[in-house]
Amino acid sequence: MTPAPVRWPDAADPAIRGDLTVAAAYVTPAGGAVVTSVSPVGLGDREAGRVGFTTSLGFPKKLEHILRNPHVSLAYHTREHGFATTESYVLAQGTASVDLRPSPQRLAELQLASEPFFGKTKRGPIWDWLLREYHQERVFVDVGIQRVAVWPDLAARGTVTVTGADRPEMPTEQKPPKNGTDPRVDVSAVARRIGELPHRLLAYQGADGLPVIVPVAVTGHDDTGLHLDVPPGLLPSGGRRAGFLAHAFRPQCIGLGMRTLTGWLTVTDEGALYAPHTSKGLAAPPYKTLLTVSNGLLAKHGLRRARRDGTAEHLRQLAAGAAGARSEPPDARYR
């Protein structure tokens, strides 16, 4: 029996419709979580209980993880450069499906939806050639909502309101990795690199398998890791794998910076400590023409590579298997 759609509440609607950049998290086979930033351009079908975002074949690892384990969450955590004016922190959690071959109509609707957020699409013979793969080879990640939690402020403090499934109990602590829990990258270098990236979030796997994304503040660091300040009641005690995101972006995302970490989180009565194990960064230039050219060339290169090395076909096989496991195919369209 197909569960009834979870219609997000009025308090969440401005953020879902208007945020320029949100945090997306998915889980890893080892029970950790990876959190990154995406721009969903208001995609969502409230009546069908669905939110989502787009990506490309240039990020195959993310797509492979989601296809293998479709538990995905989106955190609408900042109103910066978007259209919403509320101060609510919104966490939407659910099960994802991946549309690797969206229809021309869906791609056209996406392009129209993107322009209020990113500005008019460049057109002309040269631009149409350059941006063909960037616009026509998008991959849609549709998240069927199971739960929406809304806090009254962006720091996720205060009383939370939950729509859909009840929030589960906190998960038990995890078994430490065989290589130990200590930092595996230079903590001082990580702290320096995230110093100018004001939006910081942490993600871990909840007791029901869905990722939980919470806003955090870094209060200091030493050789043991990053010291975090987190609203009370949002982190489970003990140790576990967790993902960390720090990012910044300008209007229309013309210029952005992002650093994603994976590592080990330890929560005790004395506070929260995050020991980073991996660190990856991304930056985009603050010049629209240069950014557009870069996006176009990267999309062309990523698609050719995915086809050449078999990644595209591998993802299609995973998607076909995931679709076959569902009782009925998802409605691919947004309203």
Short mmCIF file of C-alpha atoms in Angstrom, two decimals:
data_model
loop_
_atom_site.label_atom_id
_atom_site.label_comp_id
_atom_site.label_asym_id
_atom_site.label_seq_id
_atom_site.Cartn_x
_atom_site.Cartn_y
_atom_site.Cartn_z
CA MET A 1 0.00 0.00 0.00
CA THR A 2 1.39 3.39 -1.01
CA PRO A 3 1.64 5.77 1.98
CA ALA A 4 -0.29 9.01 1.83
CA PRO A 5 1.77 12.02 0.69
CA VAL A 6 3.16 14.25 3.42
CA ARG A 7 2.09 17.78 2.57
CA TRP A 8 4.54 20.26 4.03
CA PRO A 9 3.09 22.90 6.39
CA ASP A 10 2.57 26.58 5.62
CA ALA A 11 5.55 27.49 7.80
CA ALA A 12 7.88 25.55 5.50
CA ASP A 13 6.48 26.77 2.19
CA PRO A 14 8.40 30.08 1.81
CA ALA A 15 11.77 28.38 2.38
CA ILE A 16 11.04 25.45 0.07
CA ARG A 17 9.83 27.77 -2.67
CA GLY A 18 12.35 30.56 -2.20
CA ASP A 19 15.74 29.43 -0.87
CA LEU A 20 18.57 29.81 -3.37
CA THR A 21 20.85 27.19 -1.79
CA VAL A 22 20.04 24.32 0.55
CA ALA A 23 21.96 21.43 2.12
CA ALA A 24 21.37 17.90 0.82
CA ALA A 25 22.51 14.80 2.71
CA TYR A 26 22.65 11.13 1.82
CA VAL A 27 23.95 8.13 3.74
CA THR A 28 27.01 5.96 3.10
CA PRO A 29 27.36 2.15 3.26
CA ALA A 30 29.34 2.48 6.51
CA GLY A 31 26.48 4.29 8.22
CA GLY A 32 27.83 7.79 7.82
CA ALA A 33 26.40 10.76 5.97
CA VAL A 34 27.64 13.17 3.32
CA VAL A 35 26.20 16.68 3.16
CA THR A 36 26.65 19.07 0.26
CA SER A 37 24.98 22.20 -1.10
CA VAL A 38 22.49 22.26 -3.98
CA SER A 39 20.25 24.86 -5.60
CA PRO A 40 16.73 23.41 -5.93
CA VAL A 41 15.20 26.53 -7.61
CA GLY A 42 11.92 26.02 -5.77
CA LEU A 43 11.27 22.52 -7.11
CA GLY A 44 8.51 20.78 -5.24
CA ASP A 45 4.99 19.40 -5.46
CA ARG A 46 3.25 20.17 -2.18
CA GLU A 47 0.14 18.08 -2.87
CA ALA A 48 2.22 15.06 -3.88
CA GLY A 49 4.55 15.55 -0.90
CA ARG A 50 7.71 15.84 -2.96
CA VAL A 51 10.77 18.09 -2.99
CA GLY A 52 13.95 17.72 -4.97
CA PHE A 53 16.95 19.09 -6.78
CA THR A 54 19.00 18.45 -9.90
CA THR A 55 22.57 17.32 -10.43
CA SER A 56 24.62 15.86 -13.28
CA LEU A 57 26.46 12.72 -14.33
CA GLY A 58 29.62 14.61 -13.43
CA PHE A 59 28.94 13.65 -9.79
CA PRO A 60 28.47 9.88 -10.14
CA LYS A 61 29.44 8.91 -6.59
CA LYS A 62 26.61 10.99 -5.13
CA LEU A 63 24.12 9.45 -7.54
CA GLU A 64 25.39 5.93 -6.90
CA HIS A 65 25.02 6.34 -3.13
CA ILE A 66 21.47 7.66 -3.54
CA LEU A 67 20.48 4.89 -5.94
CA ARG A 68 21.83 2.25 -3.55
CA ASN A 69 20.30 3.85 -0.45
CA PRO A 70 17.57 6.39 -1.28
CA HIS A 71 17.33 7.97 2.18
CA VAL A 72 17.88 11.68 1.52
CA SER A 73 17.28 14.89 3.45
CA LEU A 74 17.19 18.56 2.51
CA ALA A 75 17.83 21.39 4.99
CA TYR A 76 16.52 24.83 4.07
CA HIS A 77 18.92 26.66 6.31
CA THR A 78 19.60 30.15 4.98
CA ARG A 79 17.53 32.89 3.39
CA GLU A 80 20.61 34.56 1.92
CA HIS A 81 20.05 35.81 -1.66
CA GLY A 82 16.75 33.92 -1.93
CA PHE A 83 13.13 35.06 -1.94
CA ALA A 84 11.82 33.84 1.40
CA THR A 85 11.72 36.24 4.35
CA THR A 86 10.86 33.83 7.18
CA GLU A 87 13.46 32.76 9.76
CA SER A 88 12.44 29.10 9.98
CA TYR A 89 14.89 26.22 9.71
CA VAL A 90 13.25 23.47 7.67
CA LEU A 91 14.38 19.84 7.46
CA ALA A 92 12.64 17.62 4.88
CA GLN A 93 13.47 13.90 5.06
CA GLY A 94 12.36 11.14 2.76
CA THR A 95 13.03 8.58 0.05
CA ALA A 96 14.54 9.59 -3.26
CA SER A 97 14.07 8.42 -6.81
CA VAL A 98 16.44 9.42 -9.60
CA ASP A 99 15.27 10.50 -13.05
CA LEU A 100 18.29 10.00 -15.32
CA ARG A 101 16.36 10.69 -18.52
CA PRO A 102 13.96 13.56 -17.88
CA SER A 103 11.55 14.51 -20.64
CA PRO A 104 12.14 17.59 -22.82
CA GLN A 105 9.12 19.19 -21.16
CA ARG A 106 10.57 18.68 -17.71
CA LEU A 107 13.91 20.13 -18.77
CA ALA A 108 12.17 23.15 -20.29
CA GLU A 109 10.19 23.68 -17.08
CA LEU A 110 13.42 23.48 -15.08
CA GLN A 111 15.06 26.14 -17.22
CA LEU A 112 12.11 28.48 -16.69
CA ALA A 113 12.11 27.81 -12.94
CA SER A 114 15.84 28.53 -12.76
CA GLU A 115 15.78 32.01 -14.27
CA PRO A 116 14.29 33.85 -11.26
CA PHE A 117 17.12 32.41 -9.16
CA PHE A 118 20.05 32.53 -11.64
CA GLY A 119 19.03 35.16 -14.16
CA LYS A 120 18.21 34.89 -17.85
CA THR A 121 19.76 32.01 -19.73
CA LYS A 122 22.39 33.05 -22.25
CA ARG A 123 21.30 32.28 -25.79
CA GLY A 124 22.78 32.31 -29.28
CA PRO A 125 24.53 29.74 -31.50
CA ILE A 126 27.74 29.63 -29.47
CA TRP A 127 26.01 29.67 -26.06
CA ASP A 128 23.48 27.04 -27.16
CA TRP A 129 26.35 24.73 -28.17
CA LEU A 130 28.36 25.43 -25.04
CA LEU A 131 25.47 24.93 -22.62
CA ARG A 132 23.71 22.06 -24.39
CA GLU A 133 24.92 19.36 -21.98
CA TYR A 134 24.57 21.64 -18.95
CA HIS A 135 20.88 22.22 -19.69
CA GLN A 136 19.86 19.01 -21.47
CA GLU A 137 21.70 16.36 -19.44
CA ARG A 138 20.37 17.20 -16.00
CA VAL A 139 19.52 14.47 -13.49
CA PHE A 140 16.53 14.97 -11.19
CA VAL A 141 16.53 13.68 -7.61
CA ASP A 142 12.92 13.54 -6.39
CA VAL A 143 12.43 13.12 -2.64
CA GLY A 144 9.13 11.71 -1.43
CA ILE A 145 8.68 13.35 1.96
CA GLN A 146 8.28 11.21 5.06
CA ARG A 147 8.79 13.97 7.61
CA VAL A 148 9.13 17.77 7.70
CA ALA A 149 10.49 19.42 10.84
CA VAL A 150 10.31 23.19 11.26
CA TRP A 151 12.14 25.20 13.92
CA PRO A 152 11.21 28.85 14.51
CA ASP A 153 14.70 30.21 13.74
CA LEU A 154 17.60 29.42 11.44
CA ALA A 155 19.75 28.19 14.33
CA ALA A 156 17.20 25.36 14.90
CA ARG A 157 16.53 26.51 18.44
CA GLY A 158 13.11 26.59 20.07
CA THR A 159 10.19 24.22 19.78
CA VAL A 160 10.14 22.07 16.66
CA THR A 161 6.92 21.33 14.75
CA VAL A 162 6.81 17.97 12.94
CA THR A 163 4.58 17.00 10.02
CA GLY A 164 4.45 13.36 8.89
CA ALA A 165 6.23 10.53 10.67
CA ASP A 166 7.16 11.10 14.30
CA ARG A 167 10.80 11.80 15.00
CA PRO A 168 12.51 8.61 16.19
CA GLU A 169 14.58 8.19 19.31
CA MET A 170 18.22 9.14 19.06
CA PRO A 171 20.39 6.47 17.39
CA THR A 172 22.81 4.41 19.44
CA GLU A 173 26.50 5.08 19.08
CA GLN A 174 28.41 3.40 16.29
CA LYS A 175 31.40 1.10 16.32
CA PRO A 176 34.62 3.08 15.73
CA PRO A 177 36.35 2.53 12.36
CA LYS A 178 39.27 0.13 12.32
CA ASN A 179 41.68 2.96 11.46
CA GLY A 180 40.68 4.89 14.56
CA THR A 181 38.67 8.04 15.16
CA ASP A 182 41.45 10.64 15.32
CA PRO A 183 41.71 13.34 12.62
CA ARG A 184 43.33 12.17 9.37
CA VAL A 185 43.78 15.63 7.85
CA ASP A 186 45.37 18.79 9.21
CA VAL A 187 42.73 20.27 11.52
CA SER A 188 44.34 23.73 11.48
CA ALA A 189 44.24 23.76 7.67
CA VAL A 190 40.59 22.71 7.67
CA ALA A 191 39.71 25.39 10.23
CA ARG A 192 41.48 28.00 8.12
CA ARG A 193 39.70 26.95 4.92
CA ILE A 194 36.24 27.07 6.46
CA GLY A 195 36.97 30.36 8.22
CA GLU A 196 35.37 32.43 5.44
CA LEU A 197 32.49 30.03 4.80
CA PRO A 198 29.75 31.17 7.19
CA HIS A 199 27.12 28.45 6.69
CA ARG A 200 28.07 25.29 8.59
CA LEU A 201 26.02 22.12 8.94
CA LEU A 202 26.51 18.61 10.28
CA ALA A 203 24.77 15.44 9.06
CA TYR A 204 24.45 11.98 10.58
CA GLN A 205 22.27 8.92 10.03
CA GLY A 206 19.19 8.88 12.23
CA ALA A 207 17.74 5.83 13.94
CA ASP A 208 15.22 5.38 11.09
CA GLY A 209 17.96 5.50 8.45
CA LEU A 210 17.15 9.03 7.30
CA PRO A 211 19.94 11.63 7.43
CA VAL A 212 19.59 14.37 10.02
CA ILE A 213 21.08 17.78 9.14
CA VAL A 214 21.65 20.34 11.90
CA PRO A 215 23.24 23.80 11.90
CA VAL A 216 26.43 24.08 13.92
CA ALA A 217 28.92 26.73 14.98
CA VAL A 218 32.66 26.08 15.23
CA THR A 219 33.89 27.48 18.54
CA GLY A 220 37.53 26.44 18.22
CA HIS A 221 39.89 23.67 17.19
CA ASP A 222 42.95 21.74 18.33
CA ASP A 223 44.76 18.56 17.35
CA THR A 224 41.73 16.47 18.33
CA GLY A 225 39.32 18.19 15.92
CA LEU A 226 36.77 20.98 15.55
CA HIS A 227 34.84 22.00 18.66
CA LEU A 228 31.18 22.55 17.86
CA ASP A 229 28.26 24.40 19.40
CA VAL A 230 24.95 22.75 18.55
CA PRO A 231 21.40 23.49 19.75
CA PRO A 232 20.42 21.22 22.67
CA GLY A 233 18.75 17.94 21.83
CA LEU A 234 19.83 17.72 18.19
CA LEU A 235 22.86 15.44 18.47
CA PRO A 236 22.92 11.89 19.85
CA SER A 237 25.47 11.08 22.52
CA GLY A 238 28.47 8.88 21.86
CA GLY A 239 30.50 8.49 18.70
CA ARG A 240 29.45 8.11 15.08
CA ARG A 241 30.35 8.86 11.48
CA ALA A 242 29.15 12.25 10.30
CA GLY A 243 29.47 14.67 7.42
CA PHE A 244 30.24 18.38 7.66
CA LEU A 245 29.51 21.17 5.19
CA ALA A 246 30.80 24.74 5.18
CA HIS A 247 29.82 26.99 2.29
CA ALA A 248 29.24 30.52 1.06
CA PHE A 249 27.55 31.90 -2.05
CA ARG A 250 26.75 35.20 -3.73
CA PRO A 251 23.57 36.38 -5.51
CA GLN A 252 22.55 34.00 -8.30
CA CYS A 253 25.42 31.75 -7.08
CA ILE A 254 27.82 33.84 -9.16
CA GLY A 255 30.75 33.08 -6.92
CA LEU A 256 30.62 30.37 -4.29
CA GLY A 257 32.84 28.31 -2.04
CA MET A 258 32.20 24.94 -0.46
CA ARG A 259 34.12 22.47 1.69
CA THR A 260 32.77 19.04 2.51
CA LEU A 261 34.23 16.85 5.23
CA THR A 262 33.68 13.32 6.42
CA GLY A 263 34.80 12.26 9.86
CA TRP A 264 33.96 11.12 13.36
CA LEU A 265 31.64 12.97 15.73
CA THR A 266 31.90 12.52 19.49
CA VAL A 267 29.22 13.99 21.77
CA THR A 268 29.61 13.99 25.55
CA ASP A 269 28.33 16.09 28.43
CA GLU A 270 31.32 18.37 27.81
CA GLY A 271 30.37 19.17 24.22
CA ALA A 272 30.69 18.02 20.60
CA LEU A 273 33.98 17.27 18.86
CA TYR A 274 34.35 16.60 15.13
CA ALA A 275 37.49 14.83 13.91
CA PRO A 276 37.76 15.28 10.09
CA HIS A 277 38.95 12.29 8.06
CA THR A 278 38.58 13.69 4.54
CA SER A 279 38.34 17.22 3.17
CA LYS A 280 37.32 18.36 -0.31
CA GLY A 281 36.83 21.88 -1.58
CA LEU A 282 35.12 23.58 -4.49
CA ALA A 283 35.10 27.20 -5.64
CA ALA A 284 33.42 29.03 -8.49
CA PRO A 285 34.51 32.43 -9.85
CA PRO A 286 32.45 35.54 -9.05
CA TYR A 287 32.12 36.46 -12.74
CA LYS A 288 28.99 35.38 -14.56
CA THR A 289 30.43 34.89 -18.03
CA LEU A 290 33.44 32.96 -16.74
CA LEU A 291 31.20 30.87 -14.49
CA THR A 292 28.81 30.09 -17.35
CA VAL A 293 31.67 29.02 -19.63
CA SER A 294 33.12 26.86 -16.85
CA ASN A 295 29.77 25.20 -16.19
CA GLY A 296 29.31 24.43 -19.87
CA LEU A 297 32.77 22.96 -20.35
CA LEU A 298 32.60 20.92 -17.14
CA ALA A 299 29.22 19.49 -18.15
CA LYS A 300 30.57 18.47 -21.57
CA HIS A 301 33.66 16.87 -20.06
CA GLY A 302 31.72 15.11 -17.30
CA LEU A 303 29.18 13.61 -19.69
CA ARG A 304 31.84 12.38 -22.12
CA ARG A 305 33.80 10.82 -19.28
CA ALA A 306 30.68 9.15 -17.83
CA ARG A 307 29.86 7.63 -21.21
CA ARG A 308 33.45 6.60 -21.96
CA ASP A 309 34.17 4.85 -18.66
CA GLY A 310 30.78 3.15 -18.34
CA THR A 311 29.54 5.27 -15.45
CA ALA A 312 26.41 6.41 -17.29
CA GLU A 313 25.35 2.85 -18.11
CA HIS A 314 26.17 1.68 -14.57
CA LEU A 315 23.92 4.39 -13.10
CA ARG A 316 21.12 3.50 -15.51
CA GLN A 317 21.28 -0.12 -14.41
CA LEU A 318 21.15 0.93 -10.75
CA ALA A 319 18.21 3.24 -11.49
CA ALA A 320 16.35 0.46 -13.31
CA GLY A 321 16.86 -1.85 -10.35
CA ALA A 322 15.69 0.81 -7.90
CA ALA A 323 12.59 1.52 -9.99
CA GLY A 324 11.78 -2.18 -10.16
CA ALA A 325 11.92 -2.41 -6.38
CA ARG A 326 9.22 0.22 -5.95
CA SER A 327 5.58 -0.75 -6.09
CA GLU A 328 4.83 1.95 -8.62
CA PRO A 329 6.95 4.47 -10.55
CA PRO A 330 7.10 8.02 -9.20
CA ASP A 331 5.34 10.85 -10.93
CA ALA A 332 8.28 12.63 -12.54
CA ARG A 333 6.61 15.99 -12.83
CA TYR A 334 6.58 18.93 -10.44
CA ARG A 335 3.74 21.35 -10.12
#
